[in-house]
mmCIF file of C-alpha atoms and ligand atoms in Angstrom:
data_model
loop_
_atom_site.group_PDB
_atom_site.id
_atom_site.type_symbol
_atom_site.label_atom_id
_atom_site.label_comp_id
_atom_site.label_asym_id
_atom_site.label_seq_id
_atom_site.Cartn_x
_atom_site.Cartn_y
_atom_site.Cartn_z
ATOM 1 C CA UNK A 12 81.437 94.468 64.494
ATOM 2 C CA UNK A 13 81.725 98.352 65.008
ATOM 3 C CA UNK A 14 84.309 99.425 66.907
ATOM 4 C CA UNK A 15 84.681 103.482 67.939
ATOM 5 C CA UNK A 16 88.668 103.727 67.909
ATOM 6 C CA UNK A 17 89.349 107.315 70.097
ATOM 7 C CA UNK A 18 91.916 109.556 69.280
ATOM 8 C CA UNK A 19 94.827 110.524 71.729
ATOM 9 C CA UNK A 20 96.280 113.779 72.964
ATOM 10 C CA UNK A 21 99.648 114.157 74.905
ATOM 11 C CA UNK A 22 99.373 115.983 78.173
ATOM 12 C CA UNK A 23 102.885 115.807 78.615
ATOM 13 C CA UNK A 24 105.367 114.524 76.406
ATOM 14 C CA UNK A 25 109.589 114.463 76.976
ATOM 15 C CA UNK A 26 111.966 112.502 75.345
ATOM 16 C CA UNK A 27 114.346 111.036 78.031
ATOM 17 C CA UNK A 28 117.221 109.398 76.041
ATOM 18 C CA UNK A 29 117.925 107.994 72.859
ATOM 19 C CA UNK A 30 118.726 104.116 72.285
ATOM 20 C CA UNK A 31 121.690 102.322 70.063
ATOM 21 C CA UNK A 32 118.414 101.066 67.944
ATOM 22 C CA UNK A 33 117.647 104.725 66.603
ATOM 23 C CA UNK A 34 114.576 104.781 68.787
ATOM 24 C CA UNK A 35 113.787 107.557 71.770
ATOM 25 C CA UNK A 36 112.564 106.837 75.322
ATOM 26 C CA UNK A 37 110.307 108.592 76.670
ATOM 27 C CA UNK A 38 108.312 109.732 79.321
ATOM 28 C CA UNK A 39 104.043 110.809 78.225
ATOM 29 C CA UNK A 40 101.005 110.962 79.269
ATOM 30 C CA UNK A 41 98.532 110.080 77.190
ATOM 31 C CA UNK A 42 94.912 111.281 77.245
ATOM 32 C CA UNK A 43 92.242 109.334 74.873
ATOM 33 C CA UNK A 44 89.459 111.534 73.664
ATOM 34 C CA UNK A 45 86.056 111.591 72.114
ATOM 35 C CA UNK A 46 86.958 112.198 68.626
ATOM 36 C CA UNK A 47 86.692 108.658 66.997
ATOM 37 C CA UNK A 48 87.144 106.776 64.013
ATOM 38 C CA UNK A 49 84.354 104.280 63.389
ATOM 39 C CA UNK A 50 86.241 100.779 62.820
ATOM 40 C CA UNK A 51 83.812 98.126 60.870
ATOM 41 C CA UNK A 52 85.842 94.404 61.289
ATOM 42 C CA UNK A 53 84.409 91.265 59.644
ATOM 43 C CA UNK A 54 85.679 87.862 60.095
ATOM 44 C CA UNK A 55 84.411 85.155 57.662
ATOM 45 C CA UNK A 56 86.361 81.690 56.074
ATOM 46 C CA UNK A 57 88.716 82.554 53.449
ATOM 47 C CA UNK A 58 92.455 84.349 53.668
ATOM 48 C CA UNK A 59 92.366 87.600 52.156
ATOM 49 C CA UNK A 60 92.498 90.966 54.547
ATOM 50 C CA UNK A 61 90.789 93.491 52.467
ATOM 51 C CA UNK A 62 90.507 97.285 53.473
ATOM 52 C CA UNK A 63 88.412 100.420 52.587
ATOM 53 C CA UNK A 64 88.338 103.908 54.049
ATOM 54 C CA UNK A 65 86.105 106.893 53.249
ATOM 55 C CA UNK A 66 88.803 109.507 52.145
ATOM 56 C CA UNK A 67 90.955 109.743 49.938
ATOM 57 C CA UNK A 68 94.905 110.101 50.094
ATOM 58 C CA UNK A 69 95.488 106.664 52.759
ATOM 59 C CA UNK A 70 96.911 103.493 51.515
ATOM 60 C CA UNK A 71 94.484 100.701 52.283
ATOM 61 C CA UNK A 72 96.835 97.857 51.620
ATOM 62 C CA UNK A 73 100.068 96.368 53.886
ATOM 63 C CA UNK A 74 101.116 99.913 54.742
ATOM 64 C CA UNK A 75 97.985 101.018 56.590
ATOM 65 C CA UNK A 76 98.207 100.056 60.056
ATOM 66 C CA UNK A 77 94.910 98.484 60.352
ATOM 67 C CA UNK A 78 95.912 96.001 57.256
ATOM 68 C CA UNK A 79 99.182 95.287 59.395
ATOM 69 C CA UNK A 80 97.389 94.591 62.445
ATOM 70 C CA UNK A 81 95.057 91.870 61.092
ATOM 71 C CA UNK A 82 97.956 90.689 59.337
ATOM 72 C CA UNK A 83 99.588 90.241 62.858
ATOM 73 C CA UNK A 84 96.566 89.395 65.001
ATOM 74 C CA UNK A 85 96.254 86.159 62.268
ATOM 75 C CA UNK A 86 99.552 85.564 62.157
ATOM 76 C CA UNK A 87 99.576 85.184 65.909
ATOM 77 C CA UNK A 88 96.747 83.344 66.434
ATOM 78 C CA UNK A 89 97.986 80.961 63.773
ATOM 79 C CA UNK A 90 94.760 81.424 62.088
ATOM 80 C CA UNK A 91 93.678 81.862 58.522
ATOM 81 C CA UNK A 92 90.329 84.498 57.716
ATOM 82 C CA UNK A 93 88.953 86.454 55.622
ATOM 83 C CA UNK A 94 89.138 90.091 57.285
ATOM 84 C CA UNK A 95 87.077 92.739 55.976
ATOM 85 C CA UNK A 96 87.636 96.534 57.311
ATOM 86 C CA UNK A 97 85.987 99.652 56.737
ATOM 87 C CA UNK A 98 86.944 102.456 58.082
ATOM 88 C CA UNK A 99 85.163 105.689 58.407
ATOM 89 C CA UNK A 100 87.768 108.307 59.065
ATOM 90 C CA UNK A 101 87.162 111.373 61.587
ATOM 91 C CA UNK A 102 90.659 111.875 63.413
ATOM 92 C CA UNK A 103 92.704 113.876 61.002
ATOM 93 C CA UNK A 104 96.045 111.859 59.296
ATOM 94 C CA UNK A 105 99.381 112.820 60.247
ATOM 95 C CA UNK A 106 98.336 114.842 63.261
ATOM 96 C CA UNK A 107 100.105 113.706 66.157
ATOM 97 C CA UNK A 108 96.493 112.267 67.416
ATOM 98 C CA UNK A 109 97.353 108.694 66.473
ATOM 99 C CA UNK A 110 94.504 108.410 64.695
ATOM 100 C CA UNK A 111 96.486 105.364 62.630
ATOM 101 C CA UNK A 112 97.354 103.605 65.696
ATOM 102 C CA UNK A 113 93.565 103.880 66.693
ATOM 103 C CA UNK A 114 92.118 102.169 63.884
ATOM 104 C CA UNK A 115 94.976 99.279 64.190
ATOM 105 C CA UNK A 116 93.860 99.333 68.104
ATOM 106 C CA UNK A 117 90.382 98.675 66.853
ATOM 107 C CA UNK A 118 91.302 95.853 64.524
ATOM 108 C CA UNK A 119 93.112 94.013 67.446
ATOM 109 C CA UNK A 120 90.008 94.299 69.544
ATOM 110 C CA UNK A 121 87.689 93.443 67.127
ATOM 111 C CA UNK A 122 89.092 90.634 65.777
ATOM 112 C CA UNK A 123 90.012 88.880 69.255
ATOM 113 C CA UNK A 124 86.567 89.587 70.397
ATOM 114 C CA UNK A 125 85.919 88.084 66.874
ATOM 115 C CA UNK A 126 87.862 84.852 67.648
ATOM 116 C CA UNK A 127 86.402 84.113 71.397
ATOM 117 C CA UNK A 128 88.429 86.366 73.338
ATOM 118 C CA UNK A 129 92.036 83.971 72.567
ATOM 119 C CA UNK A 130 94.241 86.456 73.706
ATOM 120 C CA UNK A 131 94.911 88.506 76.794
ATOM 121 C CA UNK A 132 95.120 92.647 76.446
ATOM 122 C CA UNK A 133 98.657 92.319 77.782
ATOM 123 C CA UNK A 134 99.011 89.922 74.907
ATOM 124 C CA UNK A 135 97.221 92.437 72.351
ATOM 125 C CA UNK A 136 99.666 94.794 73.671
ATOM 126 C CA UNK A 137 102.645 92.960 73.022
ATOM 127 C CA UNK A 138 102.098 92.262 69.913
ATOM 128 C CA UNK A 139 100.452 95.417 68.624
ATOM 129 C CA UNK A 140 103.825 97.118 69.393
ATOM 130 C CA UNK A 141 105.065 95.877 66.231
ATOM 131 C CA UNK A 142 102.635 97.418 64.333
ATOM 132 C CA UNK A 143 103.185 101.114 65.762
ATOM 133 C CA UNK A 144 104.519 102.744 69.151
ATOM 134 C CA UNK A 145 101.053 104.267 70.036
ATOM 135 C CA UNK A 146 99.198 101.631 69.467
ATOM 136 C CA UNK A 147 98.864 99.475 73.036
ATOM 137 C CA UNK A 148 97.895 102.928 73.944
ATOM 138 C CA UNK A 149 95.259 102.697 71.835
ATOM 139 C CA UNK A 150 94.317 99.009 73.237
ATOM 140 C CA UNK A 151 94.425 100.125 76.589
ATOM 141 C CA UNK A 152 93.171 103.955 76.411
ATOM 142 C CA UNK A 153 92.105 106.283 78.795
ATOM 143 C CA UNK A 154 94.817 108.164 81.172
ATOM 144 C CA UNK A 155 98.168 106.159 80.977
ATOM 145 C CA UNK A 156 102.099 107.557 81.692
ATOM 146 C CA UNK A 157 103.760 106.067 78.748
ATOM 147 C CA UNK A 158 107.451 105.114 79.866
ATOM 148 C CA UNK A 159 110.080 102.975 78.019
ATOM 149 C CA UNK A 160 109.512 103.817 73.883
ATOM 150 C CA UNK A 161 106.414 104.865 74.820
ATOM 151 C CA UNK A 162 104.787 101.234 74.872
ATOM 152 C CA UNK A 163 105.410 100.751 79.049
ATOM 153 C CA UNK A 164 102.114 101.956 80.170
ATOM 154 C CA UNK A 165 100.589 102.463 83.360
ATOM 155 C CA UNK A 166 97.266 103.065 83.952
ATOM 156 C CA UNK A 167 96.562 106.273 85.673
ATOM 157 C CA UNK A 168 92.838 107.184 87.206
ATOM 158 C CA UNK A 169 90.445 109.301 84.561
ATOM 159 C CA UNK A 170 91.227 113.115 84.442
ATOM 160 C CA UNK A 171 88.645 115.406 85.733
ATOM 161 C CA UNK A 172 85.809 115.943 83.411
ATOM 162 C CA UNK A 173 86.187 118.771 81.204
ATOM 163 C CA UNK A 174 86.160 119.929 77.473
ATOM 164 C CA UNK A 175 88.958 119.759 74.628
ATOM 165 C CA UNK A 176 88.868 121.791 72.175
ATOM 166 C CA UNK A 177 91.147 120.085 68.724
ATOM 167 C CA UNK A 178 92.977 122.026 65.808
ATOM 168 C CA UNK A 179 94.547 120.673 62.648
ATOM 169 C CA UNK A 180 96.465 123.404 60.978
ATOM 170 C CA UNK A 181 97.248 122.289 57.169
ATOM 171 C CA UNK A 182 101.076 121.614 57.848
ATOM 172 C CA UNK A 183 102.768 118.255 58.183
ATOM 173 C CA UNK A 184 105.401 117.428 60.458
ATOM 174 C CA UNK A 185 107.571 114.154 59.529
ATOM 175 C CA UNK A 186 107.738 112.470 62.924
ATOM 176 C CA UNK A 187 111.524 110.956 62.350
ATOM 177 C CA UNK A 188 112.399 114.676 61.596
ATOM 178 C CA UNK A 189 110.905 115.740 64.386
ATOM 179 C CA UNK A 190 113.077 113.175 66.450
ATOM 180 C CA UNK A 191 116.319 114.103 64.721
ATOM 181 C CA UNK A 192 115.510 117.929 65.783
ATOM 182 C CA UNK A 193 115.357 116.956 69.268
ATOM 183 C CA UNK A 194 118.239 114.899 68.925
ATOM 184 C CA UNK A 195 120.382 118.095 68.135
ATOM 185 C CA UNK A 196 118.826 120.031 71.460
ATOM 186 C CA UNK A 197 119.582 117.169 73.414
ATOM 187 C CA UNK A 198 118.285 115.731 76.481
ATOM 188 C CA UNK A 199 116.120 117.091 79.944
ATOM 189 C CA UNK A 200 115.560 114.600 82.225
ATOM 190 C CA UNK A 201 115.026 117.188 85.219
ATOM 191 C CA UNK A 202 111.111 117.781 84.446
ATOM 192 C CA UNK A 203 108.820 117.098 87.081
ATOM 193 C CA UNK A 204 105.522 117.779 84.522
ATOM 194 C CA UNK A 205 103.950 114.693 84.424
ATOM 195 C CA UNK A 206 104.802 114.033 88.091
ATOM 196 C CA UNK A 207 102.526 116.808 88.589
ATOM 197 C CA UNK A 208 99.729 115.878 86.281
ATOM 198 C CA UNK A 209 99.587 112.748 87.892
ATOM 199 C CA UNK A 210 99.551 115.031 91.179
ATOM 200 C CA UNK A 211 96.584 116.834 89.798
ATOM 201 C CA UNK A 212 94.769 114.109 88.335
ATOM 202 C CA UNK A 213 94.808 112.468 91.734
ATOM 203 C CA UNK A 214 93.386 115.440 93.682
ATOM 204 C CA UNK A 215 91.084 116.259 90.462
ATOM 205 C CA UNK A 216 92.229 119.645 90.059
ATOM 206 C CA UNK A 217 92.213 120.779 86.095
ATOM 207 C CA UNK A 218 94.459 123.565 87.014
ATOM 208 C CA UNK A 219 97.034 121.981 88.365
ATOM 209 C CA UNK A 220 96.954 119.719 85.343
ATOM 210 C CA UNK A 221 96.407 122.363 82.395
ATOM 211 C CA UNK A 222 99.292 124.188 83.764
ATOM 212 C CA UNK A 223 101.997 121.491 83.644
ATOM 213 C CA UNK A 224 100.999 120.527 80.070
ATOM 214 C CA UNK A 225 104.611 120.364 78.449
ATOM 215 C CA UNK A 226 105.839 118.847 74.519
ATOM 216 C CA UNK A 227 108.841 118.350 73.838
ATOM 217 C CA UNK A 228 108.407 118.184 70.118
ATOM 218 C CA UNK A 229 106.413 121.837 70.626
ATOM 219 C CA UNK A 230 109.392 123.411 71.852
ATOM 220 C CA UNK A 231 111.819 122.203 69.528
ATOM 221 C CA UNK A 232 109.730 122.423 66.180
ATOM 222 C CA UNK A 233 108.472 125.934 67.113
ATOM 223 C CA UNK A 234 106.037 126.088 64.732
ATOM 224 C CA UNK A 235 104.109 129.625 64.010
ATOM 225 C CA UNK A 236 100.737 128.826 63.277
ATOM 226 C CA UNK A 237 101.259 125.993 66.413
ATOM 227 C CA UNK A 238 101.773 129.326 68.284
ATOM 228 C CA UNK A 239 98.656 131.083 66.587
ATOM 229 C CA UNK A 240 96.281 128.371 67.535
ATOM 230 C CA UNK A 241 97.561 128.442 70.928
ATOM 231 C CA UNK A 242 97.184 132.332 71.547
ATOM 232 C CA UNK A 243 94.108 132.153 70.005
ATOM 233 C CA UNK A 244 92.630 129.250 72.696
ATOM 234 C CA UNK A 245 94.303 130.797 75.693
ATOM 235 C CA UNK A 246 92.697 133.871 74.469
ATOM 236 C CA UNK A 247 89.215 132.710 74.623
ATOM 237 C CA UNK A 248 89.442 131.352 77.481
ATOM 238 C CA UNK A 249 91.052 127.549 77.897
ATOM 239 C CA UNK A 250 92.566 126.686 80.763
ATOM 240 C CA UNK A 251 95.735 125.445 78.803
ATOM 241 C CA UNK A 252 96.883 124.317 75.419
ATOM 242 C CA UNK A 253 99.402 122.156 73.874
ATOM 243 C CA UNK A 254 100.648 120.850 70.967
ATOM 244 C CA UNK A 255 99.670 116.462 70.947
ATOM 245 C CA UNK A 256 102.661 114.334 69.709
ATOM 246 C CA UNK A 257 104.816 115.440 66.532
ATOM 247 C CA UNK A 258 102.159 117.732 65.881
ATOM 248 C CA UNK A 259 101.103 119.826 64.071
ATOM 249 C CA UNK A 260 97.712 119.425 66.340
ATOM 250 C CA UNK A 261 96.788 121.920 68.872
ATOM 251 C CA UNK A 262 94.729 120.917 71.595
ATOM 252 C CA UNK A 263 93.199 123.444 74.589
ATOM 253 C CA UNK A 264 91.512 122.502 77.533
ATOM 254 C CA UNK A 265 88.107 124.346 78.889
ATOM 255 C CA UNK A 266 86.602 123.416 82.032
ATOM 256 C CA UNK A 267 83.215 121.284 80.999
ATOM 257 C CA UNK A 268 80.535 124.145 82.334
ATOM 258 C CA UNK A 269 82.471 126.617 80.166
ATOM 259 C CA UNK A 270 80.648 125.682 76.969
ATOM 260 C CA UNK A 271 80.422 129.538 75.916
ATOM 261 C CA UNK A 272 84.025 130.070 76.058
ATOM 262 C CA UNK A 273 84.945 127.165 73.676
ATOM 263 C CA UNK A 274 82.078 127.662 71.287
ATOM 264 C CA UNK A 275 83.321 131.031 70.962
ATOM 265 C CA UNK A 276 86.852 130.097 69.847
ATOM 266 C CA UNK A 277 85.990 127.196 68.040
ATOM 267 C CA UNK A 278 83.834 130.059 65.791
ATOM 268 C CA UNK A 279 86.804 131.820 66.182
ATOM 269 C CA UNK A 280 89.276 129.111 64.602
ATOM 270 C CA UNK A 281 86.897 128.304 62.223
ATOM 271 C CA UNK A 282 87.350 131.354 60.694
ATOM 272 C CA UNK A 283 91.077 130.348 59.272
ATOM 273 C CA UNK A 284 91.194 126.379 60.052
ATOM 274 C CA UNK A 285 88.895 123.702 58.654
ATOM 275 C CA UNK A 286 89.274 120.893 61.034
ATOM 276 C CA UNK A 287 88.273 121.869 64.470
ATOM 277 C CA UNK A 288 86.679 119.633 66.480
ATOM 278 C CA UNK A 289 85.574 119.475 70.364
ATOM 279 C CA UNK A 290 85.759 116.379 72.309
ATOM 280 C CA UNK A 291 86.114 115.157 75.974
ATOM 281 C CA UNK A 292 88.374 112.674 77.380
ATOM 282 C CA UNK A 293 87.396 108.871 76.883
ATOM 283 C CA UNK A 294 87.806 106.426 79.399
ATOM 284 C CA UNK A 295 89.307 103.452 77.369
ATOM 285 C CA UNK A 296 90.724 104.114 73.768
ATOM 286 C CA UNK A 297 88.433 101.435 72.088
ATOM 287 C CA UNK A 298 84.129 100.921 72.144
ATOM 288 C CA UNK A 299 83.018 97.914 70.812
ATOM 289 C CA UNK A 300 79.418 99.240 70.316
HETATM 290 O O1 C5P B 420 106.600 103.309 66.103
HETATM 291 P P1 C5P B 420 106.177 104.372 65.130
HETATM 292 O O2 C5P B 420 105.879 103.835 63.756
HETATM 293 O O3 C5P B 420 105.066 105.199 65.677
HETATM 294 O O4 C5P B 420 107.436 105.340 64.974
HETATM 295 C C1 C5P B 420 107.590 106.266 63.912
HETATM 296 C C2 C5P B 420 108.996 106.841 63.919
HETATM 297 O O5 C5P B 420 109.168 107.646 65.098
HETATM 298 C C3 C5P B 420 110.101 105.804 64.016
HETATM 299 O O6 C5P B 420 110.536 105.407 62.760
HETATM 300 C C4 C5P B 420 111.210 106.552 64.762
HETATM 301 O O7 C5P B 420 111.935 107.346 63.857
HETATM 302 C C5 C5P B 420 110.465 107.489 65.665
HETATM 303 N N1 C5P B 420 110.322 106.999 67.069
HETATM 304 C C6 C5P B 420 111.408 107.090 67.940
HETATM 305 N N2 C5P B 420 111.262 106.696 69.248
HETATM 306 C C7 C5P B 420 110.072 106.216 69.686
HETATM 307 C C8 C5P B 420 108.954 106.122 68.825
HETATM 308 C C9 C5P B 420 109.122 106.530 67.508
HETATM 309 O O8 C5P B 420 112.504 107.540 67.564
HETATM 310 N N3 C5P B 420 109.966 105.846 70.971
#
């Protein structure tokens, strides 16, 4: 079974307090888009999960995410399989695009569609959280406020079509040192951002919705080529841009009969970044095709 497991970008992301467990709350909005892993799951008699991805540089044993989530769809179900997975990786690693948490999203999906549909997606949801905070996202997909550690999710209506146009810069960010960064600025719980997004998404208006894009992590990392990217895509035209996650990806938005503007700066970022991509939001974060 091939399963397309989209990528996610923030359009709003705060952290709202911190809990006695380490972890953050916080208050997102997630966006799934076009860029997509393909996800191949295989289910035959036997016990042994066994992974492969096309690139180098990602563990393919108990550590990837996709391993873990077979590991705790079976485990769950009470069943014993064989579980073959083979991934063919587009979304950029370590990118604040969850590309991780999709392919462990897929591997849920699959393998319950796999098994006769045994479990729920609330179900898939609840247990996926132990896998990775992003990934019921991932189950779910589309436009969803992310509340709670991130894995309370309500489903929002589909943002207005339009076009996204995705950097990579070649820096890593460690996500629990992004966290402890924003731990020393502390806490604003005043920000009405994703209020309004949800505002604009309901009255379709892209403005209203590329102008209250707001990261936390952004603000706090400060990163100078984050900043580059971004001058570079307001420059040429989008209609806002914003750093997804813990970064270091830059995402700006164009409106979708503005193809000229964002093939001009994706030409123009090609020029000093490698992975550039352009996508358009998704409507559910996994495609069984
Ligand atoms: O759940 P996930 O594996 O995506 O989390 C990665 C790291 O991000 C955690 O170890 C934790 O340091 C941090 N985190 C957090 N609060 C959240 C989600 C993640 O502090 N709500």
């Amino acid at each position: 079974m091939l399963v397309h497991a989209n990528a996610k970008i923030n359009l709003t992301l705060n952290i709202t307090g911190k809990l006695e467990n380490g972890y953050h709350t916080l208050d997102m909005i997630m966006q799934s888009v076009t860029l997509a892993d393909d996800v191949y799951v295989e289910a035959a008699e036997g016990d042994r999960v066994t992974l492969s991805i096309d690139k180098d540089g990602i563990p393919t044993d108990e550590k990837n995410t996709a391993y873990k989530a077979a590991l705790v769809f079976l485990r769950e179900a009470g069943l014993k399989r064989a579980v073959t997975i083979n991934i063919k990786k587009n979304i950029p690693s370590q990118a604040g695009l969850a590309g991780g948490s999709a392919d462990a999203a897929a591997v849920f999906v699959a393998l319950n569609k796999l098994c006769g549909d045994i479990f729920t997606t609330e179900k898939l949801c609840e247990m996926s959280r132990e896998v990775g905070s992003d990934v019921p996202f991932c189950i779910i997909g589309g436009t969803c406020r992310a509340e709670g550690t991130g894995t309370t999710l309500k489903k929002l209506d589909d943002m207005p079509r339009c076009r996204i146009l995705i950097c990579k810069p070649d820096i890593n960010v460690s996500t629990p040192v992004a966290y402890r960064l924003c731990d020393e600025f502390g806490v604003d719980v005043e920000r009405r951002n994703s209020e309004n997004i949800i505002n604009g998404i309901k009255i379709n208006n892209l403005y209203t919705i590329s102008s209250n894009l707001y990261n936390k992590f952004e603000e706090v990392l400060d990163l100078s080529e984050v900043r580059r990217i971004k001058d570079i895509m307001l420059l040429y035209g989008a209609m806002g841009a914003l750093m997804s996650g813990s970064g270091p990806t830059v995402y700006g938005i164009f409106e979708s009969d503005d193809l000229t503007s964002l093939e001009m700066c994706r030409t123009r970022l090609e020029e000093g970044y490698s992975q550039v991509y352009a996508a358009e939001p998704a409507s559910s974060g996994c495609v069984i095709e």
